[in-house]
PDB file of C-alpha atoms and ligand atoms in Angstrom:
ATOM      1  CA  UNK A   1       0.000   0.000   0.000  1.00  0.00           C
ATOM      2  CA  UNK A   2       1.686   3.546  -0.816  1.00  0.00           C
ATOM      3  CA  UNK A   3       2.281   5.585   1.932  1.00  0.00           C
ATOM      4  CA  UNK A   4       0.068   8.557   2.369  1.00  0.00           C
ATOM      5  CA  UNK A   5       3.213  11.200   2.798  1.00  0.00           C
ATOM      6  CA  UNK A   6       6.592  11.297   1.930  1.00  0.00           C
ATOM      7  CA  UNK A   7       9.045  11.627   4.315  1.00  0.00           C
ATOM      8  CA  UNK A   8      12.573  12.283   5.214  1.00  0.00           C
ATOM      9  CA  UNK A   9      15.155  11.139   7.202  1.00  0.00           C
ATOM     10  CA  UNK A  10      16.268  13.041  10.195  1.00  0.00           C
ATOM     11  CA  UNK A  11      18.250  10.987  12.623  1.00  0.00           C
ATOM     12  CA  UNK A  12      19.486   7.698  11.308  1.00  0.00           C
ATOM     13  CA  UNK A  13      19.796   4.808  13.787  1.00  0.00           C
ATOM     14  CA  UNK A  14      23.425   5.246  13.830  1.00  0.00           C
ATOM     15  CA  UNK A  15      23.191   8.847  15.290  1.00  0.00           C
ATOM     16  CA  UNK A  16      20.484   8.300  18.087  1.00  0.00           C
ATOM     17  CA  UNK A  17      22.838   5.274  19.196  1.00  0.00           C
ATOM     18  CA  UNK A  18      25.612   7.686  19.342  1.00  0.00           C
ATOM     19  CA  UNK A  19      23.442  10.345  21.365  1.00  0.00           C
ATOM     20  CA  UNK A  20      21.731   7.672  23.197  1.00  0.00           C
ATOM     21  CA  UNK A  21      25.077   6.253  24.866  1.00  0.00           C
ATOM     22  CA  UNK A  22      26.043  10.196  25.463  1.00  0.00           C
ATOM     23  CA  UNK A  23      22.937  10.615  27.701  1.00  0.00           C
ATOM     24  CA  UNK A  24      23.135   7.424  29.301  1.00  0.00           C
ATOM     25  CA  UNK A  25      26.804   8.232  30.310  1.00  0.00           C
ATOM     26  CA  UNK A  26      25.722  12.040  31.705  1.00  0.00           C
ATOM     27  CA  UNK A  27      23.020  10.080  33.806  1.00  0.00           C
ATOM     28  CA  UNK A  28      25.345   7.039  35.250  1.00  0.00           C
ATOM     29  CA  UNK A  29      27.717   9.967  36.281  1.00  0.00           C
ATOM     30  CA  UNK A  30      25.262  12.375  37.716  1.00  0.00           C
ATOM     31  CA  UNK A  31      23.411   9.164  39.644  1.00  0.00           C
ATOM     32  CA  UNK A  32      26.856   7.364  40.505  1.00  0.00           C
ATOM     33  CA  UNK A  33      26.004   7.316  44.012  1.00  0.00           C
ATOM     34  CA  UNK A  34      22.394   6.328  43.948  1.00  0.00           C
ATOM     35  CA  UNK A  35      19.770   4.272  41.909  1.00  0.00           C
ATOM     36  CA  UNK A  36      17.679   6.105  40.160  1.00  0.00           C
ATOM     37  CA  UNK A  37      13.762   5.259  39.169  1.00  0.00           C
ATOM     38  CA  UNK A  38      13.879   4.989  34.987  1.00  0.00           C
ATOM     39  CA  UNK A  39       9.913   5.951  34.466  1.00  0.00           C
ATOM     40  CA  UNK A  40       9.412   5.481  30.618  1.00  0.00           C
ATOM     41  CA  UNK A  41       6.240   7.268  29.268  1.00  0.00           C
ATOM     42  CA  UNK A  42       4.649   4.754  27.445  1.00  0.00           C
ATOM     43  CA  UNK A  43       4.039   3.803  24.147  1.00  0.00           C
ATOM     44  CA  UNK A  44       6.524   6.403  22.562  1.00  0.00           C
ATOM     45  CA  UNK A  45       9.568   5.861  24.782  1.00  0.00           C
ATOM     46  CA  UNK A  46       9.615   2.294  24.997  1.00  0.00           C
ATOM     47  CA  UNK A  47      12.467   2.286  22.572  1.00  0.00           C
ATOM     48  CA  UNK A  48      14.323   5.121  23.735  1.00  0.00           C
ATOM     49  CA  UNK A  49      14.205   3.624  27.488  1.00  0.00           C
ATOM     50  CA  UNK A  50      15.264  -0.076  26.285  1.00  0.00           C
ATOM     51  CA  UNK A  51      18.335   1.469  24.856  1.00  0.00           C
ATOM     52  CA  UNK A  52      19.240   4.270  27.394  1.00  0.00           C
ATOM     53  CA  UNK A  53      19.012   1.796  30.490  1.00  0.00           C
ATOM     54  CA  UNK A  54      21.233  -0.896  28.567  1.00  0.00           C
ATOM     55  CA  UNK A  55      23.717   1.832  27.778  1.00  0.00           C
ATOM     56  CA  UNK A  56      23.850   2.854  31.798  1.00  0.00           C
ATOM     57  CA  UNK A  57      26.312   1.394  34.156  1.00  0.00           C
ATOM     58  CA  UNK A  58      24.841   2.406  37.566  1.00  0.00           C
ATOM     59  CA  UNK A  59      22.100   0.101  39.255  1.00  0.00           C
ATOM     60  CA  UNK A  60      18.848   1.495  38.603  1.00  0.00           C
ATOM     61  CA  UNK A  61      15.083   0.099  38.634  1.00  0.00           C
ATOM     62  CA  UNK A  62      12.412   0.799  35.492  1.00  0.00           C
ATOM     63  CA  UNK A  63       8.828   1.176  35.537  1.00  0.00           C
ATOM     64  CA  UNK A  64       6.156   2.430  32.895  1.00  0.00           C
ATOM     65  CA  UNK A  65       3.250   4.825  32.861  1.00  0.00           C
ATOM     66  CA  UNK A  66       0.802   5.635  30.381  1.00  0.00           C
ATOM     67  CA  UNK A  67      -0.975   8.923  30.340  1.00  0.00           C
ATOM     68  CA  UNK A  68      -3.776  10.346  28.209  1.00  0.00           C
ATOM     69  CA  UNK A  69      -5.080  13.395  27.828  1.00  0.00           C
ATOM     70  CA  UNK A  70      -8.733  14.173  28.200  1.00  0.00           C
ATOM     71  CA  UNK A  71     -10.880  16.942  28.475  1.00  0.00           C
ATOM     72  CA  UNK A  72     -11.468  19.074  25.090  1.00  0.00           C
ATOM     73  CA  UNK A  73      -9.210  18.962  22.526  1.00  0.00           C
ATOM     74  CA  UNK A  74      -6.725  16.179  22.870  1.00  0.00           C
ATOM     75  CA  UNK A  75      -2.794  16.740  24.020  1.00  0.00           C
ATOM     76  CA  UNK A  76      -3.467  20.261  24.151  1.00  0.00           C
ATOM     77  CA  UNK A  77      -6.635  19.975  27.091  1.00  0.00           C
ATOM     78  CA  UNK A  78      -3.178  19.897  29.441  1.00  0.00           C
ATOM     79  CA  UNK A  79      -5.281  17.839  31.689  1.00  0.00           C
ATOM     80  CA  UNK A  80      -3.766  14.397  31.694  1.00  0.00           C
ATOM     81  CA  UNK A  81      -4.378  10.851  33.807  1.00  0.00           C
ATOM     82  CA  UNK A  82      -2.364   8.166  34.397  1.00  0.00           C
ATOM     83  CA  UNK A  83      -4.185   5.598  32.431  1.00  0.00           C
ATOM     84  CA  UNK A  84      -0.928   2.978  33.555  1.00  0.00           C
ATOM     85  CA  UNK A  85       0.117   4.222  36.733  1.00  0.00           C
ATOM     86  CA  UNK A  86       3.552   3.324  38.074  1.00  0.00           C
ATOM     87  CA  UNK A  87       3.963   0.406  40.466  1.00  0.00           C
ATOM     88  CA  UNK A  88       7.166   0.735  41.644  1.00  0.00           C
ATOM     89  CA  UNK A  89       7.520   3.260  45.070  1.00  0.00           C
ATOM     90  CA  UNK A  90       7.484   7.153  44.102  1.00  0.00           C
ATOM     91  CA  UNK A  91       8.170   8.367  47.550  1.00  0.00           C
ATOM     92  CA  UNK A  92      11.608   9.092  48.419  1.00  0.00           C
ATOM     93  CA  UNK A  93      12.838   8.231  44.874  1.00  0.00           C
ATOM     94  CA  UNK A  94      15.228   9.927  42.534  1.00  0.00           C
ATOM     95  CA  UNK A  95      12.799   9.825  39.815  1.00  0.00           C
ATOM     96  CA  UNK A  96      13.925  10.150  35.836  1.00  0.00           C
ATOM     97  CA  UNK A  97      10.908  10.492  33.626  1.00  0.00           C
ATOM     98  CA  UNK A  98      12.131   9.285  29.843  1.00  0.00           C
ATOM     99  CA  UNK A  99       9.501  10.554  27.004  1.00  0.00           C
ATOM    100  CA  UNK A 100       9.889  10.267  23.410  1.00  0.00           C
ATOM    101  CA  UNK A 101       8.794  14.086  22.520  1.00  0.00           C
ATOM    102  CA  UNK A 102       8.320  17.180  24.460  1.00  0.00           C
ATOM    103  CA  UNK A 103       5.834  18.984  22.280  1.00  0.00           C
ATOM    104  CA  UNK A 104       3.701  22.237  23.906  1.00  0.00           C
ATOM    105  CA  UNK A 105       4.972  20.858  27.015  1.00  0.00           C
ATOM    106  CA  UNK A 106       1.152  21.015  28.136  1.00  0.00           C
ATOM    107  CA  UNK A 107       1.897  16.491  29.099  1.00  0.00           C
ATOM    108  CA  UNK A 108       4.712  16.465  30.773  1.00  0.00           C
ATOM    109  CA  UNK A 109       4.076  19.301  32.833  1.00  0.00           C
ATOM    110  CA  UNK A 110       0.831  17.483  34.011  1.00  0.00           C
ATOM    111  CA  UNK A 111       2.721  14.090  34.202  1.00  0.00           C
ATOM    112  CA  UNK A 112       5.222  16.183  36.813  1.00  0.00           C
ATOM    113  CA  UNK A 113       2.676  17.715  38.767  1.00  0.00           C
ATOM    114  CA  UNK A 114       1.302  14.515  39.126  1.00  0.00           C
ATOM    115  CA  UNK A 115       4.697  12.607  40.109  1.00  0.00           C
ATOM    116  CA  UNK A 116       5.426  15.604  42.382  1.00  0.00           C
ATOM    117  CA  UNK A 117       2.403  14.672  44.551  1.00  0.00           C
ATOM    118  CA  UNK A 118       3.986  11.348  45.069  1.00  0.00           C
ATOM    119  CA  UNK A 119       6.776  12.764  46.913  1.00  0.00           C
ATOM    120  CA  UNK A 120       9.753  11.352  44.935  1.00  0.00           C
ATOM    121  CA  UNK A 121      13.164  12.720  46.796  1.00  0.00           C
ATOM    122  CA  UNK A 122      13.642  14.078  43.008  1.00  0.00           C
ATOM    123  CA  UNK A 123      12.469  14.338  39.520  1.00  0.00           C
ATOM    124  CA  UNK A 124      14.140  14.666  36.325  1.00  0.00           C
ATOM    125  CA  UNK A 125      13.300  14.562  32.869  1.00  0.00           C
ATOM    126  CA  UNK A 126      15.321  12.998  29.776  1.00  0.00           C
ATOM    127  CA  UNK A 127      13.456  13.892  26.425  1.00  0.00           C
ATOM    128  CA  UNK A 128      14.520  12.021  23.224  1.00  0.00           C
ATOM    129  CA  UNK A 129      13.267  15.074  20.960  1.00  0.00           C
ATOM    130  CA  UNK A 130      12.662  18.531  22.194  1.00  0.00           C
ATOM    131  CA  UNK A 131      10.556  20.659  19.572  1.00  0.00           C
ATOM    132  CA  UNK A 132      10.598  23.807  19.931  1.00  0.00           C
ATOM    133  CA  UNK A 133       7.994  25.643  17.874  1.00  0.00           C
ATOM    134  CA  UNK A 134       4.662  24.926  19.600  1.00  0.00           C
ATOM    135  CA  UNK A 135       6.008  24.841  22.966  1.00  0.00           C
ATOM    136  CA  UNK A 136       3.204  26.685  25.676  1.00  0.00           C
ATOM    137  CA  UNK A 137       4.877  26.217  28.633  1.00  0.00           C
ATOM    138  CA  UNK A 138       8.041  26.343  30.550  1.00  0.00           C
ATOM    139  CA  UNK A 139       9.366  22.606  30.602  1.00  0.00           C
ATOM    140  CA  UNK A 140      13.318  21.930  32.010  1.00  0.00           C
ATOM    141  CA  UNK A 141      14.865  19.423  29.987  1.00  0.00           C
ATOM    142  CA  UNK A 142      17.355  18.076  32.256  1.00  0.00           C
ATOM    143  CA  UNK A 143      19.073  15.152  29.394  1.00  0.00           C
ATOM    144  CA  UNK A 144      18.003  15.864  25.705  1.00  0.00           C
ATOM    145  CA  UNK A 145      18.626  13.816  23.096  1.00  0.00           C
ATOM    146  CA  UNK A 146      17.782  16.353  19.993  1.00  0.00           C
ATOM    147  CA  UNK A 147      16.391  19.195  19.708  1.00  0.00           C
ATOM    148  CA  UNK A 148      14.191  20.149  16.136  1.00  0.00           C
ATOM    149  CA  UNK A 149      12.508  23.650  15.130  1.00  0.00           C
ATOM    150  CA  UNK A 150       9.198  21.586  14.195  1.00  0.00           C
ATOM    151  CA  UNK A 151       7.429  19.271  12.204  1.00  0.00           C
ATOM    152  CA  UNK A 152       5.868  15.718  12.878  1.00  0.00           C
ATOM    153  CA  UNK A 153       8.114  12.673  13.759  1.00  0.00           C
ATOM    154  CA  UNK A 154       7.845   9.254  13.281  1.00  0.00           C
ATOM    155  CA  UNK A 155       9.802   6.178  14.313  1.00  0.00           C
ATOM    156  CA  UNK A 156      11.769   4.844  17.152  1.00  0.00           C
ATOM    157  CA  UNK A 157       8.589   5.467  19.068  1.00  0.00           C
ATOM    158  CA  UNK A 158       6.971   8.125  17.676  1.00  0.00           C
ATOM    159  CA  UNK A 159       3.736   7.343  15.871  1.00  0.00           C
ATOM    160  CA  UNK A 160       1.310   8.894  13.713  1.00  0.00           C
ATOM    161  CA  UNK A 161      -2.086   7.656  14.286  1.00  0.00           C
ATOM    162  CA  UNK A 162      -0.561   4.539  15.804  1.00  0.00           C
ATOM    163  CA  UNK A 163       1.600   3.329  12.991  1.00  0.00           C
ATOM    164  CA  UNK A 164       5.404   3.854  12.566  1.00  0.00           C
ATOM    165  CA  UNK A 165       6.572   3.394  16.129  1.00  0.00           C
ATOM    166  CA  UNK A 166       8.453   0.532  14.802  1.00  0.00           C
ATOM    167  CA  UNK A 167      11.206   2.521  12.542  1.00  0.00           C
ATOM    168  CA  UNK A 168      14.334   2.243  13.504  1.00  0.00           C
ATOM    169  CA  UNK A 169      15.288   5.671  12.237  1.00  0.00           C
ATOM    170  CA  UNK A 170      13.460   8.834  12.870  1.00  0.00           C
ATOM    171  CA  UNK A 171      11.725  10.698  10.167  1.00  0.00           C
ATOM    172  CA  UNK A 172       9.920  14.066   9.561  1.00  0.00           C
ATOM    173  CA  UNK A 173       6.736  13.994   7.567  1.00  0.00           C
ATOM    174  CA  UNK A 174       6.583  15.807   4.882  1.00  0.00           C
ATOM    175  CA  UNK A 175       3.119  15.870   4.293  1.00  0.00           C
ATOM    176  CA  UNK A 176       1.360  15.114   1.162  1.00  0.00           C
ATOM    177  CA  UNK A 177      -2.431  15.846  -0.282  1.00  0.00           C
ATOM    178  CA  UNK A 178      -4.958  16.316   3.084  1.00  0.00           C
ATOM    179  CA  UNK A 179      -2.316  15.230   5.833  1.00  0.00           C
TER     180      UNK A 179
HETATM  181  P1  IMP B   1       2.695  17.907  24.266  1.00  0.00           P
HETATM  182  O1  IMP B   1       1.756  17.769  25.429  1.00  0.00           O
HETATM  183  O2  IMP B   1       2.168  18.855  23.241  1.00  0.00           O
HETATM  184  O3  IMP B   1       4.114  18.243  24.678  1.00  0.00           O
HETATM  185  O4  IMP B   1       2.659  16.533  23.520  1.00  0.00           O
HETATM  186  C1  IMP B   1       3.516  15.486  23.778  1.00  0.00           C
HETATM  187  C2  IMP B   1       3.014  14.231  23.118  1.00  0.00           C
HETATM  188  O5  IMP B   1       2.443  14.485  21.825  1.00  0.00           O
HETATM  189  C3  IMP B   1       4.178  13.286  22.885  1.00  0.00           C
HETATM  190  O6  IMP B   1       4.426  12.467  24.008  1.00  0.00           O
HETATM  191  C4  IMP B   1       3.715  12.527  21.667  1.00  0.00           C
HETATM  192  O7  IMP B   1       2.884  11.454  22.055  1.00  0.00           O
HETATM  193  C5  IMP B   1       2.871  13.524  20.886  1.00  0.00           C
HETATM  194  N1  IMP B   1       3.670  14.192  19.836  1.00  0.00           N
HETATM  195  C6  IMP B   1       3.990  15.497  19.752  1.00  0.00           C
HETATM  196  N2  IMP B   1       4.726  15.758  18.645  1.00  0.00           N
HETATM  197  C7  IMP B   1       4.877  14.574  18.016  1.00  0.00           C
HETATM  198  C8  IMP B   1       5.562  14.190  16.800  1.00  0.00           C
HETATM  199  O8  IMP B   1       6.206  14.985  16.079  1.00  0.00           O
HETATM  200  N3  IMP B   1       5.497  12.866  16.483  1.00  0.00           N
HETATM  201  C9  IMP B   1       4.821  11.959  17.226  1.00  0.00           C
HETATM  202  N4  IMP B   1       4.182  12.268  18.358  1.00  0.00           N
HETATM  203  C10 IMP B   1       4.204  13.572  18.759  1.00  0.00           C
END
């Protein structure tokens, strides 16, 4: 079946491996002396997190949630619920939350609040992409991967509409008739 877009390479797998053992070596040294929580945002970091924790050389634990946005409008309500919460201890943990793509910043800033309540000893966050051109709200980055000026992603965990997450490169869409 043809593809309903064209679209172009951006990071081949060769450079997010490169970038992905740089980040995991910033976080084994700046956790050397403790074990950090690895909390993957799930579906679009379950890539990124397989590879960064593999790549780390501290001890460390890993857990998943899954959070969706409701309320009107989709991602950009900014309300969001833990439709996976996490099952490991929050409390008194130093806390790394890994998502594929920091977008408005409207989810992860509802995904910290949330964490925050849980009184983890510390939270961090380690983005695969930042994009900057839609960004709403202030969101500190503390490990990321790439930053891009815009577009839409796909692969390595980044979906549209479900599909593509499988790619072991990332792409930008470059869209094509009503996309
Ligand atoms: P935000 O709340 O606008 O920051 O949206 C973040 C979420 O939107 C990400 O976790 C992704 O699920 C999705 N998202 C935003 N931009 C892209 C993209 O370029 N490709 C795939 N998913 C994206």
């Amino acid at each position: 079946m043809d593809s309903p877009f064209e679209k172009e390479l951006l990071f081949s797998r060769m450079v997010i491996e490169t970038r992905v053992k740089e980040l995991a070596e910033q976080i084994s040294k700046d956790y050397a002396d403790r074990e950090p929580l690895i909390l993957g945002v799930l579906n679009g970091a379950v890539f990124f997190v397989s590879d960064l924790v593999r790549e780390m050389s501290i001890p460390l634990k890993i857990d998943f949630i899954r959070a969706a946005s409701y309320g009107s409008g989709g991602s950009s309500s900014g309300f969001v619920k833990f439709t996976k919460d996490p099952e490991l201890p929050i409390r008194g943990k130093a806390v790394i939350l890994v998502e594929d793509i920091v977008d408005t910043g409207l989810t992860i800033n509802q995904i910290l609040r949330k964490l925050r309540e849980r009184a983890p000893e510390s939270v961090k966050v380690c983005a695969l992409i930042d994009k900057l051109e839609r960004r709403d709200m202030d969101v500190v980055i503390d490990y990321c991967g790439f930053q891009v000026k815009k577009g839409f992603l796909i692969g390595y965990g980044l979906d549209y509409n479900e599909q593509y997450r499988y790619l072991p490169d990332i792409y930008a869409i470059v869209k094509r008739g009503d996309l």
